[in-house]
Amino acid sequence: MLSQGVIEKVLNAAGETGGDFAEIFVEDKTSSSLTMIGGILEKAVSGRDFGVGIRIFKGCFSVYAYTNDASEANLIKVAQSAAQAMNGQRQNSIIDLRKNIIKNVHEIKIMPNSISKKQKITWMRRAHEGAMGYDPVITQTNISFSDYVQNVLIANTEGTYVEDIRSRNRLGISAMATAASEKETGFVGPGYFGGLEYMEQLDIEAYAREAARSAKTIINAGFAPSGKFPVIINNGFGGVLFHEACGHGLEATSVAYKTSVFAEKLGQLVASPLVTAYDDGTIPNVWGSLNIDDEGMPTKRNLLIENGVLKGYLIDKLGSRKMSMAPTGSGRRESYRYAPTSRMNNTYIAAGESTPEEIIQSTEFGIFAKYMGGGSVNTATGDYNFNVREGYMIRQGKIAEAIKGATLIGNGMSTLQKIDRVGNNLKHEIGMCGASSGTVPVTVGQPMVRISELTVGGRKEE
Amino acid sequence: MDIHNFQKTLFEKGQKSGFNDMEIFYSAKKSTTVKVLEQEIKDYVITEQGGISFRGIYQNKMGYSYTEKLDEKSVAFLIDEAMNNAGIMESDDQEELFAGADFYEKLNRYSKSVANVTPQELIGIAFDMEKAALAADSLVKKVIQCATAKTEGETLIANTKGLHCQSKYTNLSAGIYLMASDGQQTATGGEYDFTWNDVTKINGKEIAEKAAQEAVAKLGADSIMTGNYPIIFRYDTATQLLDSFIGNFSGEAVEKGFSRLQGKLGEKVAGDNITIIDDPLEEDAPGAASFDAEGYPTKRLELIKAGTLRSFLHNRKTGKKAGAESTGHAAKDGYSGVVSVGPHNVYLQPGGASFGDLIEKIDNGILIVELQGTNAGINAISGDFSLSAIGFIIENGRLGRPINQITVSGNFYELLNNIEDIADDLQIKSTVSSPSIKVKSLTVAGK
């Protein structure tokens, strides 16, 4: 994407005012996205994103600059203007770039551009028909399909010089149920870190029926009660609980600046002893995985919590300087438009001992959150919230009537301590996570867990 | 390649490839952002970004593509991709390009004095802002984010039918987010401000003090008993609510059945005291614009007047489908998006009461000053919401202790019919804004 000679000149220009680290990130990405509404292809857009990000450190001070103009003269100009933000003398350093050929452990068998858009539309049409055919209560669908290939080159003054090709694709199925003037939607969005071989073997109809079933359930559901109850969170996307309640608070972005409730707590009991949690960027072909992070470091399997004890953080290069701890392969960014920062990849609570049946049976009265929506957290206070898309009451140890509109709120650390059952059915689900370095693909995962008491915000008193 | 040569080459090659009408949407911007922490510059970000969106009619269908690289290779890429994308379109909509209007309002969104703000001045504002925040109260323990930014940009829409719309803008902004602690509890507060053309409007000290007061006031919070309470949404949280439901006014959402306002034009959908306006010609608004993403001239529009739904937001295509004109609300998410529909400067018309008047009238209620989880806890179509909130107790017409760990829930459409008072404290800082509102009763979950 850029010659080694140009890269060296740019890194040199970046270091001319005394920066002690410089990095270049080159991105060339082609993407396509298609939208089908009510079975009719309505929108199709494709394009090419191309740009270069240059980052310089001096101690814990960082400068970031980016441009779309990758001519040698302009890159040197941009590097120099970024360097102007440092005022110091050039330090003697020799940049010794050695190209490191990385092994792609996330195979891409069918590149997105080798399959026609017409073929992609047939997949979308199957999703539409699968959802509409489920039940007459389904009145509308919104199907999206997007894919991209992102080529990156990352080089820095520590000698890193790597290139990587990342390809992802995702099918979004939204089914709407209508009853009187009420409208509710069910959504599923399977996706893959690899090529279109994923779509070729995907049981699209089964996903479509699930979106429709969920919409039908929600439209017939009553409002959730308000108050404090035991809450059972289903496996899979329930992992968003851990993502929000704990994961963000373990990122160097807030830990390094001591604005996280988890700062300075390594080795301490922060969760129920039933909780062991990882962030693992290496799982083959899983949505949130990467060969290398966006700072050029191989991703790793990072142990975060073991039997309730805090064991590790997620650390990027800048956070590593501030914390005097090694980076964990967690530096991520949406694109060249963002400086990288510490982010999650595939975060999950490890499987426990209980079966889902015994967790439900041992709950006299409570809430079962089958599907979660998204959520958010204030990492400084640890207060989080997340939304239940499809839920049920639990009465006398059995799943009872469906409920909608519940928001669960709590404080991360106290919630982790109140986990009193962990199931044996770990499952991962995919999502997008927005933070200071943009929106990146992540997976969240967990087995079924029970929290002994949580505030449920519904619209009904019980 | 410069944008004018690029356009010329692109249109020439496009015509040879069988495109009838063609259009480019070009936007470019440069910005400098300074982030300060502990009286040191923590981050310094310099950006320059530009790209071009191409659309054209190929065999009666509109095809889209975009690129950030302006070179020969991209000309071919844009034409091929737009042709492919036009080839698969199934909708029967006859999209046409707009030839331009005779008159466009002049808006002053560019100023030399903003353009000339130096990095040193940005650093100075940020340093002062952080200092003022820490000095404001001894309980302010840490500044989490303290940033200032300057942006300069331009947009050009031009097509083969003669449209040529161009605009330039500058932007200066400052914001702070901080943490207060009393040893027992931690709370956060934030504030920001922006201007297109008036450097003197940005007062770092004021921004910092507001954020500090906010965080300190939230300390010592506890939950409250679950129940139904009269609620005041302060202007910022009222804005968040209105913003989450604005998509229902989109002509596109209405046409596709994704809006609960579908079929309600001319009907009463809100209380008599509710008037919602979009005024793109208000110069200080962040969404101020004299033309939309199709180059169509903008104008002031009443969406709801005295509770009656008067209009949806339309671009040329959705307007035509609905048997109406475009309302000048074609929107585009930068050059990588396609033309859709979106607001410029929507606001709920303020009432006559002061914020204090609203509080005085409540015996036992809650003031909400922060809402979280609007990304997930709102069903934008049904109107149902259940959101994590932070606020204050109101007792006998006075503000009492802070409250946290509660949720407030209800339905937006019911709420529009149950607003008892609207304050006069509208602040326009985003594309959707609201003054503080008082709602008769909503469900609050707590203890």
Coordinates of N, CA and C in Angstrom, one line a residue, chain B residues 368-434:
Chain B
I368 N -35.5 15.1 36.4 CA -34.5 14.2 35.7 C -33.5 15.0 35.0
V369 N -32.2 14.8 35.4 CA -31.1 15.6 34.8 C -30.2 14.8 33.9
E370 N -30.3 13.5 34.0 CA -29.5 12.6 33.1 C -30.3 11.3 32.8
L371 N -30.2 11.0 31.5 CA -30.8 9.8 31.0 C -29.8 8.9 30.3
Q372 N -29.7 7.6 30.6 CA -28.7 6.8 30.0 C -29.4 5.7 29.2
G373 N -28.7 5.1 28.3 CA -29.2 4.0 27.6 C -30.2 4.3 26.5
T374 N -30.2 5.5 26.0 CA -31.2 5.9 25.0 C -30.9 5.1 23.7
N375 N -29.7 4.5 23.6 CA -29.3 3.7 22.4 C -30.1 2.4 22.4
A376 N -30.6 1.9 23.6 CA -31.3 0.6 23.7 C -32.6 0.6 24.4
G377 N -32.8 1.5 25.3 CA -33.9 1.5 26.2 C -35.2 2.2 25.6
I378 N -35.1 2.5 24.3 CA -36.2 3.2 23.7 C -36.7 2.4 22.5
N379 N -38.0 2.1 22.4 CA -38.5 1.5 21.2 C -39.0 2.7 20.3
A380 N -38.2 3.1 19.3 CA -38.5 4.3 18.6 C -39.8 4.2 17.8
I381 N -40.3 3.0 17.5 CA -41.5 2.9 16.8 C -42.7 2.9 17.7
S382 N -42.7 2.0 18.7 CA -43.9 1.9 19.6 C -44.0 3.2 20.5
G383 N -42.8 3.8 20.7 CA -42.8 4.9 21.6 C -42.5 4.5 23.1
D384 N -42.5 3.2 23.4 CA -42.2 2.8 24.8 C -40.8 3.1 25.1
F385 N -40.5 3.6 26.3 CA -39.2 3.8 26.8 C -39.1 3.4 28.3
S386 N -37.9 2.9 28.6 CA -37.6 2.6 30.0 C -36.1 2.9 30.1
L387 N -35.7 4.0 30.9 CA -34.4 4.5 30.8 C -33.8 4.7 32.2
S388 N -32.5 4.4 32.4 CA -31.8 4.6 33.6 C -31.7 6.1 33.8
A389 N -31.9 6.6 35.0 CA -31.9 8.1 35.1 C -31.2 8.5 36.4
I390 N -30.8 9.8 36.4 CA -30.3 10.4 37.6 C -31.1 11.8 37.7
G391 N -31.4 12.1 39.0 CA -32.2 13.3 39.1 C -32.2 13.8 40.6
F392 N -33.2 14.6 40.9 CA -33.4 15.1 42.2 C -34.9 15.0 42.6
I393 N -35.0 14.8 43.9 CA -36.4 14.8 44.5 C -36.9 16.2 44.5
I394 N -38.2 16.4 44.2 CA -38.8 17.7 44.4 C -39.9 17.5 45.5
E395 N -39.7 18.3 46.6 CA -40.7 18.3 47.7 C -41.2 19.6 48.0
N396 N -42.5 19.8 48.1 CA -43.1 21.0 48.4 C -42.6 22.2 47.5
G397 N -42.4 22.0 46.3 CA -42.0 23.0 45.4 C -40.5 23.4 45.4
R398 N -39.7 22.5 46.1 CA -38.3 22.7 46.2 C -37.5 21.5 45.8
L399 N -36.3 21.8 45.3 CA -35.4 20.7 44.9 C -34.8 20.1 46.2
G400 N -34.8 18.8 46.3 CA -34.2 18.1 47.4 C -33.0 17.3 47.1
R401 N -32.8 16.2 47.7 CA -31.6 15.4 47.5 C -31.5 14.7 46.2
P402 N -30.3 14.4 45.7 CA -30.1 13.7 44.4 C -30.6 12.3 44.5
I403 N -31.0 11.7 43.3 CA -31.4 10.4 43.2 C -30.6 9.7 42.1
N404 N -30.2 8.4 42.3 CA -29.7 7.6 41.3 C -30.3 6.2 41.3
Q405 N -29.8 5.3 40.5 CA -30.3 3.9 40.4 C -31.8 3.9 40.3
I406 N -32.3 4.7 39.4 CA -33.8 4.5 39.1 C -33.9 4.4 37.6
T407 N -35.1 3.9 37.2 CA -35.4 4.0 35.8 C -36.8 4.8 35.7
V408 N -36.9 5.5 34.6 CA -38.2 6.1 34.3 C -38.7 5.6 33.1
S409 N -40.0 5.2 33.1 CA -40.6 4.6 31.9 C -41.9 5.1 31.5
G410 N -42.3 5.0 30.2 CA -43.5 5.5 29.8 C -43.6 5.3 28.3
N411 N -44.5 6.0 27.6 CA -44.6 6.0 26.2 C -44.6 7.4 25.7
F412 N -43.8 7.6 24.7 CA -43.6 9.0 24.1 C -44.8 9.6 23.6
Y413 N -45.7 8.8 23.0 CA -46.9 9.4 22.4 C -47.9 9.8 23.5
E414 N -48.0 8.9 24.5 CA -48.8 9.3 25.6 C -48.3 10.6 26.3
L415 N -46.9 10.6 26.4 CA -46.3 11.7 27.0 C -46.6 13.1 26.3
L416 N -46.6 13.0 25.0 CA -46.9 14.2 24.2 C -48.3 14.8 24.6
N417 N -49.2 13.9 25.1 CA -50.5 14.3 25.5 C -50.6 14.7 27.0
N418 N -49.5 14.5 27.7 CA -49.6 14.7 29.1 C -48.5 15.7 29.6
I419 N -48.1 16.6 28.8 CA -47.1 17.6 29.2 C -47.9 18.7 29.8
E420 N -47.7 19.0 31.0 CA -48.5 20.0 31.7 C -47.9 21.4 31.6
D421 N -46.6 21.4 31.6 CA -45.9 22.7 31.5 C -44.7 22.6 30.6
I422 N -44.4 23.7 29.9 CA -43.2 23.8 29.1 C -42.4 25.1 29.5
A423 N -41.2 24.9 29.8 CA -40.4 26.1 30.3 C -39.9 26.9 29.1
D424 N -39.2 28.0 29.5 CA -38.8 29.0 28.5 C -37.3 28.8 28.2
D425 N -36.7 27.7 28.6 CA -35.2 27.5 28.6 C -34.6 26.8 27.5
L426 N -35.2 26.9 26.3 CA -34.7 26.2 25.1 C -33.3 26.6 24.8
Q427 N -32.4 25.6 24.6 CA -31.0 25.9 24.1 C -30.8 25.1 22.9
I428 N -30.4 25.7 21.8 CA -30.2 24.9 20.6 C -28.8 24.6 20.4
K429 N -28.4 23.3 20.7 CA -27.1 22.9 20.6 C -26.9 21.6 19.7
S430 N -28.0 21.2 19.2 CA -28.0 20.0 18.4 C -29.1 20.0 17.3
T431 N -29.2 19.0 16.5 CA -30.2 19.1 15.4 C -31.7 19.0 15.9
V432 N -31.8 18.5 17.2 CA -33.1 18.4 17.8 C -33.0 19.0 19.2
S433 N -33.9 19.8 19.6 CA -33.8 20.5 20.9 C -35.1 20.6 21.6
S434 N -35.1 20.7 22.9 CA -36.4 20.9 23.7 C -36.1 21.7 24.9

